[in-house]
Amino acid sequence: MEKEKFYITTPIYYPSDKLHIGHSYCTVATDTMARYKRLRGFDVMFLTGSDEHGQKIERIAEAQNTTPKAYTDKIVATFKDLWQKLDISYDKFIRTTDDYHVKAVQKIFKRLYDQGDIYKSEYEGWYCTPCETFFTEHQLVDGKCPDCGREVEKVKEESYFFRLSKYQDRIIKYMEENPEWLQPATRQNEMINNFLKPGLEDLAVSRTSFTWGIPVEFDPGHIVYVWVDALSNYITAMGYGSDDDSLFKKFWPADVHVVGKEIVRFHSIIWPAMLMALDLPLPKKIFGHGWLVINGNKMSKSVGNVVDPFVLVEKYGVDAIRYFLLREIAFGQDGNFSNEALIQRINSDLANDLGNLVSRTAGMIEKYFGGKLPAEQKETEFDADLINVAKETAEKVEEKMEKMLFSDALNEIWTLIRRTNKYIDETQPWILIKDETKKDVLANALYNVAESIRIVSIMIQPFMPNTPALIWKQIGITEGEMTAWDTIKTWGLLDRQVAVSKGEAIFPRIDIKKELAELEEAMKAAQAASVANQTKEASKEDKKEEEKEEEKVPEITIDDFLKVQLKVGEVISSEKVQKSKKLLRNVVKVGDEERVIFSGISQWYTPEEMVGKRVIIVANLKPRKMMGEYSYGMILAAEDSDGNLSLATVDKPDFESGVEIG
Ligand code: ME8
């Protein structure tokens, strides 16, 4: 019987010379899904690649005194190296500089032109080079790029336009009829309300002011807009527009495009419109994941807060990193990255829960039975529940994986791991061993634990490509029938006379104090150069403080004021901090981000009163550790002479959050 196909893609990456763990997140998640589908018997096509054209790359190459192609060749090599280190099992890697892609994009452009979906006109507007995106005047925020906040450039040039507006109603209808198409569901509402309903304008799809791109075949002074070039990769990689389109026929439409939330707009509006114009079916699903953030800011090279994935993999191993990324952050939401959280997860989930379970079990079978369980075994009263939890876990894991809820799927697997550890505590092998007549009960208990480990080891495969084999070695099985995915639903497949060979700990514990101290040391070293300077500054600061005291309310310049970034935030949850009389822990939505902000206002506001309030926050305040957690900003309030407190707020109750005040 022919296998069912599954086509999954990551975005194609801009060649950045600073790859960070945020980039890896999307690819690790996509890889996990691809591995899962392969294990379930699908014929999988997993596509990734590089998005190499555009003015941004042209300028970087120029600055580095090299050609764009030489620059991208170098970076693409580091991509491939990173994907290898992270065990990314892609089936195809497309480069937009590949000849077949260039030719196919030219054909696509020509076809759209011939049929009237692309026409020539003049473009006047704003262009954000880092985002490679055009904006109209009214789309800018404070005259800056609405996506990244950077400067935009005025461009006026002859340009080809794609009739995006023509497809607006069809896209809205499609989204409304297919509410599961764009995930998570909130992203769909955002697209409809913020972009589609206000009206789409035709899209400038060619440039003439630079040359690094795919020339329009019939008008070579024009370069194809980089997003039209890039989005086409999902079909050109399968041979669309080439002499051999058999892969395209087999795999299109894609089952899912996995993309970061900031590029959902391109994938759910421009891409479907292009496909509709080409008379092709739309991808079956688009999943817009959240960002890895550090102290509330998206990890990105321009912010300067990137964490190097090569270093992390080297230090903690690839399986631990993959586990952390998918366990810690609910797929679809933003999640904070910290070394502390990473080490804690490694110690508690991997070393304690899983690692310990495996080594304890192999150790006991070795110690009590010389490495092999006897055939005589007798059931215990605790078996039924363990077996039941294992069965339920198998079902739930599949259900969560189908929805790409990776963190939830891992949570289910860990429920079984913890239940198995509890089963050991219930059956107490160390007591049973003392009673010669209970050897059969002991053997049965250890068998059940080993069988549960087998089931766990199969389910973790999509997430952790290397750990399962280490476990199988310890419980005496090899990859094959016993490790096939479907066997997770059948209890008792493992040979009752399990023969173990205890090995090294699969996840050694990390001394968190020592590790964090080392990291701190490294940070201190980096700061050392400025220490002397700081001391000088400190005495100056003291002086300034005294002066301030004298002045009471010092005058500030407009420049001083502009240093403070005030923003509108919406409190989406709030709770009292247990050990504090004054503090509330608020989660505040500021545009796309969610920040934790502590505020000493619990005497005046209950958590219930806080939720839904639009507050004014100081957004660029250095994060402060309070009650063991960082607070990212300050909520502004005024206190009168009677000690009454009132929050500063905006006077329209539904005012958009994230907007800057000034
Ligand atoms: O957008 N956390 O490429 P890109 C999570 N070339 N994901 C992150 C992240 C972070 N901190 N930083 C980046 C492009 N990403 C286009 C795509 S597709 C036809 C063209 C993710 O290299 C980001 O969300 O800027 C995106 O999904 C991917 O990395 C590539 O980003």
XYZ file of C-alpha atoms and ligand atoms in Angstrom:
693
model
C 0.000 0.000 0.000
C 1.250 3.472 -0.819
C 2.291 5.479 2.196
C 0.372 8.608 3.071
C 2.467 11.714 2.381
C 3.320 14.545 4.748
C 4.969 17.729 3.515
C 6.272 20.116 6.174
C 8.406 23.244 5.813
C 10.350 25.754 7.877
C 10.782 29.306 6.637
C 13.870 29.736 4.513
C 16.367 31.698 6.583
C 18.080 34.961 5.805
C 21.815 34.360 5.759
C 22.699 35.927 9.067
C 26.221 35.686 10.398
C 24.860 35.331 13.906
C 22.603 32.316 14.113
C 20.950 32.124 17.493
C 18.905 29.648 19.448
C 15.738 31.539 18.370
C 16.391 30.466 14.774
C 16.924 26.906 15.916
C 13.589 26.835 17.713
C 11.472 26.803 14.558
C 13.630 24.195 12.869
C 13.768 21.923 15.920
C 9.972 22.038 16.191
C 9.532 21.265 12.497
C 12.063 18.457 12.730
C 10.217 16.959 15.686
C 6.983 16.890 13.708
C 8.732 15.392 10.671
C 10.287 12.670 12.822
C 6.960 11.938 14.478
C 5.225 11.517 11.114
C 7.999 9.260 9.833
C 7.639 7.089 12.924
C 3.935 6.894 12.205
C 4.642 5.541 8.757
C 4.211 8.634 6.601
C 6.239 9.397 3.515
C 7.678 12.681 4.790
C 9.120 15.610 2.882
C 10.783 18.096 5.229
C 11.980 21.231 3.463
C 14.216 23.983 4.762
C 16.636 26.379 3.117
C 18.025 29.863 2.727
C 16.500 33.117 1.483
C 19.486 34.774 -0.125
C 18.360 37.692 -2.238
C 17.552 41.309 -1.466
C 19.037 44.660 -0.731
C 19.966 43.721 2.824
C 22.308 40.956 1.670
C 23.684 43.140 -1.112
C 24.622 45.801 1.427
C 26.177 43.391 3.927
C 28.296 41.833 1.196
C 29.361 45.270 0.022
C 30.366 46.247 3.548
C 32.400 43.052 3.836
C 34.077 43.676 0.514
C 32.771 40.509 -1.013
C 30.102 39.400 -3.476
C 26.613 38.531 -2.248
C 26.998 34.964 -3.457
C 30.365 34.490 -1.741
C 28.822 35.873 1.447
C 25.755 33.622 1.312
C 27.852 30.553 0.414
C 29.796 31.035 3.626
C 26.694 31.517 5.776
C 24.747 28.666 4.229
C 27.625 26.375 5.200
C 27.181 27.421 8.858
C 23.398 26.805 8.603
C 24.026 23.306 7.413
C 26.580 22.768 10.143
C 24.130 23.922 12.807
C 21.317 21.774 11.456
C 23.634 18.798 11.565
C 24.607 19.537 15.171
C 20.939 19.812 16.104
C 20.116 16.544 14.307
C 17.768 18.230 11.877
C 16.588 15.554 9.470
C 15.585 17.719 6.521
C 14.932 15.971 3.225
C 15.692 18.952 1.050
C 17.564 22.228 1.444
C 16.656 24.904 -1.074
C 18.758 27.974 -1.778
C 16.974 30.772 -3.585
C 20.159 31.207 -5.599
C 19.731 27.661 -6.987
C 19.349 27.791 -10.726
C 16.128 25.764 -10.874
C 14.486 28.105 -8.358
C 15.548 31.226 -10.248
C 14.092 29.874 -13.490
C 10.839 28.769 -11.865
C 10.332 32.151 -10.167
C 10.831 33.860 -13.516
C 8.167 31.596 -15.010
C 5.765 32.297 -12.160
C 6.271 36.054 -12.563
C 5.760 35.854 -16.334
C 2.622 33.766 -15.999
C 1.099 36.206 -13.515
C 2.017 39.086 -15.826
C 0.583 37.369 -18.893
C -2.705 36.694 -17.186
C -2.979 40.255 -15.856
C -2.351 39.550 -12.168
C 0.863 41.562 -12.382
C 0.910 44.984 -14.057
C 3.435 47.797 -14.424
C 3.033 51.117 -12.646
C 4.969 53.450 -10.377
C 5.671 52.905 -6.739
C 6.095 55.608 -4.208
C 6.333 54.643 -0.611
C 8.506 53.425 2.201
C 10.785 50.446 2.369
C 12.239 48.727 5.411
C 15.431 47.088 4.253
C 16.031 44.823 7.281
C 12.477 43.429 6.865
C 12.545 43.671 3.059
C 9.010 45.071 3.203
C 7.153 47.944 1.555
C 4.866 50.147 3.606
C 2.433 52.881 2.776
C 2.605 56.122 4.726
C -0.315 55.187 6.957
C 1.158 51.797 7.845
C 4.240 53.375 9.442
C 4.326 53.803 13.198
C 5.902 57.104 14.196
C 7.453 57.217 10.762
C 9.235 53.931 11.418
C 8.813 50.329 10.327
C 5.720 48.900 12.045
C 7.364 45.459 12.299
C 10.847 46.193 13.653
C 10.710 49.874 14.600
C 13.712 50.785 12.476
C 14.163 53.623 9.994
C 12.490 53.218 6.610
C 13.635 54.617 3.285
C 11.556 56.550 0.822
C 11.480 54.841 -2.538
C 10.026 56.038 -5.791
C 10.503 53.814 -8.739
C 8.849 52.142 -11.658
C 7.518 48.870 -10.403
C 5.427 45.858 -11.217
C 2.423 45.329 -8.985
C 0.608 42.177 -7.976
C -3.181 42.489 -7.746
C -3.315 41.493 -4.104
C -6.528 43.459 -3.577
C -8.340 41.191 -6.023
C -7.871 38.220 -3.664
C -8.865 39.904 -0.432
C -12.451 38.608 -0.288
C -11.482 35.095 -1.312
C -8.865 34.956 1.444
C -11.284 36.241 4.085
C -13.866 33.686 2.960
C -11.262 30.933 3.016
C -10.185 31.806 6.536
C -13.739 32.018 7.781
C -14.648 28.678 6.239
C -11.450 27.029 7.519
C -11.003 28.251 11.076
C -8.303 25.636 11.733
C -6.174 26.688 8.771
C -4.102 29.268 10.565
C -2.886 28.250 14.004
C -3.032 29.321 16.796
C -6.562 30.627 16.188
C -5.765 34.110 17.555
C -3.443 34.708 14.602
C -6.355 34.263 12.201
C -8.425 36.982 13.916
C -5.396 39.257 13.896
C -4.973 38.821 10.121
C -8.661 39.339 9.355
C -9.142 42.360 11.603
C -5.800 44.113 11.195
C -4.973 43.484 7.561
C -7.714 41.931 5.468
C -10.814 43.810 6.628
C -9.150 47.271 6.488
C -8.439 46.484 2.819
C -5.444 45.157 0.919
C -3.502 47.318 -1.473
C -1.813 45.932 -4.563
C 1.733 44.865 -3.789
C 4.869 46.233 -5.426
C 6.636 43.095 -6.596
C 9.718 44.383 -8.352
C 12.622 46.704 -7.560
C 14.987 48.628 -9.784
C 17.303 50.291 -7.268
C 19.575 47.299 -6.700
C 20.593 44.187 -8.559
C 20.947 41.281 -6.124
C 17.867 39.240 -6.921
C 16.061 37.342 -9.631
C 15.731 39.503 -12.752
C 12.289 39.757 -14.314
C 12.896 37.748 -17.463
C 11.081 40.097 -19.826
C 12.282 43.327 -18.171
C 15.740 42.619 -16.710
C 16.174 46.039 -15.086
C 13.604 44.822 -12.555
C 14.381 42.431 -9.715
C 11.602 40.198 -8.319
C 10.497 41.328 -4.848
C 12.273 39.110 -2.347
C 9.089 37.828 -0.650
C 7.624 36.652 -3.973
C 10.960 34.965 -4.633
C 11.105 33.461 -1.134
C 7.516 32.231 -0.778
C 7.735 30.457 -4.133
C 10.392 28.171 -2.648
C 7.718 25.920 -1.158
C 6.662 24.856 -4.655
C 9.829 25.365 -6.698
C 11.740 23.076 -4.304
C 9.332 20.338 -5.369
C 10.034 21.002 -9.028
C 7.130 23.323 -9.855
C 7.977 25.184 -13.049
C 10.785 22.756 -13.955
C 10.989 19.831 -16.355
C 10.452 17.347 -13.557
C 7.549 18.252 -11.297
C 6.874 14.749 -9.979
C 7.693 15.712 -6.389
C 5.397 18.705 -6.692
C 2.572 16.491 -7.933
C 3.187 14.108 -5.087
C 3.613 16.526 -2.177
C 1.703 19.717 -2.930
C -0.295 21.042 -1.120
C 2.019 21.170 1.874
C 0.537 19.788 5.065
C 1.971 22.555 7.191
C 4.147 25.643 6.900
C 5.767 26.321 10.269
C 6.654 30.027 10.571
C 7.423 32.644 13.200
C 4.557 34.930 14.161
C 6.053 38.025 12.500
C 5.906 36.394 9.077
C 2.427 34.909 9.399
C 1.139 37.878 7.401
C 3.201 36.973 4.353
C 2.220 33.324 4.585
C -1.467 33.793 5.195
C -2.155 36.698 2.823
C 0.452 37.145 0.085
C 1.188 33.448 -0.346
C -2.445 32.296 -0.649
C -3.121 35.130 -3.086
C -0.167 34.010 -5.216
C -1.377 30.414 -5.114
C -4.921 31.440 -6.004
C -3.560 33.397 -8.953
C -1.566 30.332 -10.024
C -4.687 28.218 -9.623
C -3.004 25.960 -7.083
C -4.407 24.554 -3.845
C -3.450 26.312 -0.601
C -1.238 24.694 2.053
C -3.366 22.718 4.492
C -2.121 24.520 7.578
C 0.022 27.417 8.680
C 1.356 27.372 12.213
C 2.654 30.676 13.564
C 4.913 30.022 16.537
C 5.991 32.548 19.144
C 9.430 33.903 19.873
C 12.198 33.029 22.208
C 12.617 36.131 24.286
C 15.200 37.268 26.783
C 13.940 39.600 29.466
C 10.890 40.370 27.350
C 12.802 41.207 24.161
C 12.854 39.044 21.050
C 16.202 37.385 20.774
C 17.781 38.981 17.761
C 21.115 40.086 16.501
C 20.108 43.723 16.318
C 19.066 43.748 20.004
C 22.367 42.079 20.862
C 20.879 39.458 23.181
C 21.513 36.322 21.204
C 22.354 32.950 22.693
C 24.676 30.836 20.598
C 23.175 27.422 19.824
C 26.579 25.911 18.993
C 27.782 26.660 22.518
C 24.630 25.254 24.118
C 24.750 22.023 22.143
C 28.426 21.620 22.908
C 27.848 22.179 26.609
C 24.619 20.316 27.302
C 24.100 17.971 24.358
C 21.634 18.194 21.524
C 18.834 16.155 23.107
C 18.748 18.331 26.215
C 18.534 21.504 24.130
C 15.808 20.142 21.887
C 13.888 18.929 24.929
C 14.172 22.288 26.658
C 13.012 24.313 23.652
C 9.918 22.244 23.103
C 9.064 21.592 26.752
C 9.579 25.034 28.218
C 7.689 27.064 25.623
C 4.119 26.288 24.617
C 4.233 26.153 20.816
C 2.488 29.253 19.533
C 3.392 31.459 22.493
C 6.498 33.437 23.384
C 8.804 31.942 25.955
C 11.675 33.227 27.976
C 15.113 31.713 27.590
C 17.426 31.560 30.575
C 20.399 29.396 31.449
C 18.923 28.819 34.861
C 15.664 27.433 33.460
C 17.603 25.247 31.045
C 19.788 23.731 33.759
C 16.814 23.234 36.020
C 14.938 21.311 33.331
C 17.992 19.171 32.617
C 18.372 18.322 36.280
C 14.768 17.739 37.214
C 13.173 16.269 34.088
C 16.093 14.606 32.365
C 18.588 13.613 35.066
C 16.159 12.980 37.923
C 12.941 11.779 36.362
C 14.079 9.964 33.241
C 17.794 9.296 33.711
C 17.402 8.066 37.226
C 14.506 5.801 36.304
C 16.581 4.045 33.676
C 19.746 3.653 35.722
C 17.873 2.621 38.861
C 15.978 -0.068 36.988
C 18.985 -1.478 35.151
C 20.943 -1.294 38.425
C 18.337 -3.246 40.395
C 17.928 -5.954 37.741
C 21.691 -6.351 37.731
C 22.056 -6.355 41.481
C 19.068 -8.518 42.385
C 19.055 -10.942 39.459
C 22.538 -10.804 37.940
C 21.275 -8.812 34.934
C 18.403 -11.026 33.764
C 14.898 -11.398 35.188
C 13.689 -14.914 36.042
C 10.659 -16.355 34.215
C 8.626 -16.811 37.396
C 6.782 -13.569 37.976
C 3.756 -12.664 40.027
C 1.473 -9.659 39.599
C 1.057 -6.958 42.205
C -1.948 -4.852 43.141
C -0.174 -1.772 41.727
C 0.182 -3.054 38.153
C -3.251 -2.181 36.758
C -2.937 1.538 37.363
C 0.531 1.784 35.833
C -0.589 -0.133 32.745
C -3.641 2.063 32.456
C -1.619 5.287 32.693
C 0.731 3.961 29.986
C -2.194 3.279 27.651
C -3.779 6.653 28.280
C -0.446 8.386 27.771
C 0.024 6.780 24.366
C -3.367 8.076 23.226
C -2.862 11.561 24.631
C 0.618 11.934 23.156
C -0.698 11.158 19.684
C -3.565 13.579 20.133
C -1.217 16.399 21.207
C 1.345 15.671 18.499
C -1.282 15.839 15.763
C -2.035 19.365 16.965
C 1.668 20.226 17.248
C 1.264 20.828 20.973
C 4.791 19.690 21.711
C 5.010 20.895 25.265
C 1.740 19.168 26.146
C 2.883 15.938 24.513
C 6.097 15.996 26.578
C 4.104 16.735 29.670
C 2.049 13.587 29.069
C 5.179 11.480 28.574
C 6.591 12.833 31.811
C 3.370 11.944 33.610
C 4.067 8.332 32.712
C 7.727 8.645 33.749
C 6.717 10.030 37.141
C 4.000 7.396 37.521
C 6.606 4.714 36.876
C 8.917 6.180 39.497
C 5.983 6.142 41.884
C 5.334 2.475 41.028
C 8.876 1.679 42.169
C 8.152 3.430 45.454
C 4.881 1.503 45.809
C 6.341 -1.933 45.103
C 9.529 -1.262 47.115
C 11.961 -3.661 45.425
C 14.571 -3.063 48.169
C 12.158 -4.585 50.704
C 10.985 -7.407 48.429
C 14.566 -8.582 47.883
C 14.872 -9.384 51.563
C 12.107 -11.987 51.314
C 13.089 -15.116 49.344
C 9.389 -15.981 48.752
C 8.746 -12.627 47.039
C 11.307 -12.976 44.261
C 8.534 -13.545 41.699
C 6.762 -10.357 42.822
C 10.034 -8.455 42.615
C 10.759 -9.779 39.118
C 7.294 -8.747 37.942
C 7.662 -5.251 39.374
C 10.996 -4.703 37.667
C 9.584 -6.093 34.441
C 6.755 -3.570 34.505
C 9.154 -0.714 35.074
C 11.336 -1.845 32.170
C 8.274 -2.159 29.926
C 7.165 1.340 30.837
C 10.671 2.615 30.034
C 10.429 0.940 26.630
C 7.184 2.764 25.880
C 8.619 6.080 27.065
C 11.747 5.604 24.963
C 9.642 5.235 21.817
C 7.554 8.304 22.499
C 10.539 10.580 23.105
C 12.124 9.715 19.760
C 10.771 12.687 17.773
C 12.118 15.086 20.409
C 15.358 13.404 21.368
C 16.982 11.566 18.504
C 19.909 10.128 20.497
C 18.606 9.189 23.933
C 16.312 6.288 22.930
C 19.204 4.148 21.641
C 21.075 4.670 24.924
C 18.018 3.478 26.827
C 17.470 0.492 24.540
C 21.005 -0.636 25.151
C 20.401 -0.609 28.893
C 17.136 -2.568 28.706
C 18.600 -5.048 26.229
C 16.680 -4.271 23.063
C 17.684 -2.971 19.665
C 15.823 -0.790 17.223
C 13.250 -2.896 15.439
C 9.876 -4.462 16.129
C 10.083 -3.705 19.817
C 10.647 -0.012 19.177
C 8.046 0.570 16.459
C 5.718 3.469 17.231
C 2.519 1.437 17.241
C 3.824 -0.813 19.988
C 3.317 1.959 22.542
C -0.300 0.874 22.700
C 0.478 -2.745 23.540
C 1.654 -3.473 27.053
C 3.870 -6.488 27.632
C 5.847 -6.783 24.413
C 9.220 -6.713 26.109
C 10.622 -10.170 26.831
C 9.577 -11.048 30.394
C 13.144 -12.117 31.053
C 14.616 -8.699 30.387
C 18.407 -8.770 30.178
C 19.944 -5.430 31.081
C 23.359 -3.873 30.793
C 23.741 -0.861 32.994
C 25.599 1.961 31.318
C 26.614 5.516 32.076
C 23.988 7.934 33.324
C 22.133 9.166 30.239
C 21.783 12.671 31.642
C 24.355 13.511 34.305
C 23.197 16.093 36.833
C 24.612 19.567 36.471
C 25.882 21.394 39.492
C 23.688 24.433 39.006
C 25.548 26.663 41.477
C 28.890 25.907 39.902
C 27.536 26.264 36.389
C 25.834 29.579 37.013
C 28.887 30.806 38.901
C 30.985 29.970 35.839
C 28.613 31.889 33.639
C 28.702 34.788 36.031
C 32.487 34.652 36.000
C 32.431 34.928 32.232
C 30.118 37.895 32.431
C 32.274 39.513 35.079
C 35.326 39.066 32.895
C 33.519 40.845 30.091
C 32.676 43.668 32.415
C 36.127 43.842 33.990
C 37.400 46.352 31.493
C 34.864 48.894 32.610
C 35.216 48.349 36.362
C 37.628 51.198 36.959
C 35.416 53.404 34.930
C 32.387 52.371 36.932
C 34.090 53.240 40.227
C 34.797 56.702 38.939
C 31.233 56.963 37.722
C 29.975 55.840 41.135
C 31.597 58.739 42.976
C 30.242 61.085 40.349
C 26.831 59.504 40.912
C 27.083 60.157 44.669
C 27.813 63.773 43.982
C 24.942 64.001 41.559
C 22.643 62.445 44.169
C 23.618 65.160 46.649
C 23.029 67.830 44.060
C 19.666 66.302 43.253
C 18.709 66.333 46.928
C 19.419 70.025 47.004
C 17.489 70.734 43.884
C 14.558 68.506 44.904
C 12.863 68.410 41.489
C 15.558 68.829 38.917
C 14.741 70.108 35.490
C 15.290 67.659 32.678
C 15.812 68.231 28.998
C 13.574 66.791 26.314
C 16.405 64.361 25.551
C 16.296 63.097 29.124
C 12.568 62.608 28.853
C 12.853 60.794 25.539
C 15.090 58.230 27.173
C 12.079 56.946 29.069
C 9.938 54.716 26.916
C 6.340 54.803 28.086
C 3.872 52.360 26.585
C 0.281 51.290 26.962
C -0.057 47.817 28.433
C -3.054 45.613 29.036
C -3.059 43.605 32.248
C -4.027 40.097 31.219
C -3.531 38.386 34.562
C -2.645 39.374 38.066
C -2.016 37.574 41.338
C -0.987 38.400 44.856
C 2.576 37.512 45.722
C 2.331 35.080 48.646
C 5.258 36.272 50.704
C 4.678 39.974 50.183
C 2.172 42.383 51.702
C 2.391 44.873 48.890
C 3.186 43.115 45.663
C 1.011 41.994 42.789
C 2.531 39.911 40.013
C 0.966 41.173 36.812
C 1.269 39.782 33.313
C 0.981 42.742 30.973
C 0.417 42.509 27.243
C 2.469 45.147 25.469
C 1.814 44.806 21.738
C 3.023 41.326 20.824
C 4.901 40.722 24.043
C 3.744 39.555 27.424
C 5.767 40.836 30.342
C 5.800 40.072 34.018
C 5.694 43.305 36.006
C 5.572 43.388 39.783
C 3.946 46.378 41.428
C 3.494 47.348 45.066
C -0.189 48.160 44.817
C -2.034 45.269 46.440
C -3.331 47.535 49.216
C -5.268 49.501 46.621
C -6.072 47.054 43.817
C -7.156 43.424 43.900
C -5.858 41.099 41.168
C -9.429 40.908 39.768
C -9.578 44.696 39.450
C -6.265 44.764 37.622
C -7.203 42.333 34.846
C -8.308 44.148 31.692
C -6.929 47.531 32.797
C -4.954 49.578 30.296
C -1.984 50.826 32.265
C 0.980 52.969 31.456
C 4.305 51.268 31.854
C 7.927 52.289 31.720
C 8.941 49.842 29.036
C 12.715 50.282 28.950
C 13.426 49.996 32.647
C 16.296 47.604 33.362
C 14.739 44.286 34.542
C 14.881 43.917 38.326
C 14.823 40.672 40.267
C 11.966 40.636 42.772
C 10.789 37.642 44.747
C 13.122 35.400 42.775
C 11.776 36.489 39.396
C 12.521 39.357 37.021
C 10.147 42.268 36.666
C 10.225 43.814 33.196
C 9.162 47.400 33.647
C 7.116 49.534 35.994
C 3.403 50.285 36.160
C 2.828 53.989 36.796
C 0.508 55.247 39.528
C -0.047 58.403 41.555
C -0.445 58.648 45.331
C -2.280 61.574 46.901
C -1.628 63.232 50.265
C -4.111 60.886 51.975
C -2.217 57.883 50.701
C -4.825 56.964 48.047
C -3.361 55.415 44.978
C -4.617 55.666 41.417
C -3.178 53.943 38.371
C -2.132 56.063 35.413
C -4.129 54.909 32.424
C -5.432 55.908 28.989
C -8.949 57.275 28.853
C -10.252 54.913 26.158
C -10.982 51.521 27.745
C -10.052 49.378 24.697
C -7.011 51.371 23.629
C -4.490 49.231 21.756
C -1.674 47.898 23.904
C 1.975 48.352 22.945
C 1.460 51.893 21.688
C 4.176 54.287 22.728
C 3.254 57.367 24.713
C 4.917 60.623 24.030
O 11.844 35.705 8.117
N 12.443 33.148 18.409
O 13.906 34.736 7.758
P 14.599 34.936 9.198
C 11.771 32.317 17.597
N 13.592 34.810 5.166
N 11.900 32.305 16.270
C 12.751 33.179 15.741
C 13.504 34.085 16.517
C 13.322 34.042 17.916
N 13.974 34.837 18.743
N 14.270 34.818 15.682
C 13.998 34.383 14.423
C 12.694 35.223 7.386
N 13.088 33.406 14.465
C 12.389 35.025 5.897
C 11.437 33.884 5.731
S 9.926 32.210 4.275
C 9.354 32.126 2.711
C 11.001 33.582 4.326
C 12.454 32.697 13.343
O 15.939 34.317 9.033
C 11.521 33.640 12.590
O 10.326 33.802 13.287
O 14.513 36.328 9.631
C 11.340 32.918 11.287
O 10.278 32.010 11.344
C 12.675 32.163 11.129
O 13.369 32.290 12.377
C 13.521 32.706 10.007
O 13.714 34.089 10.192
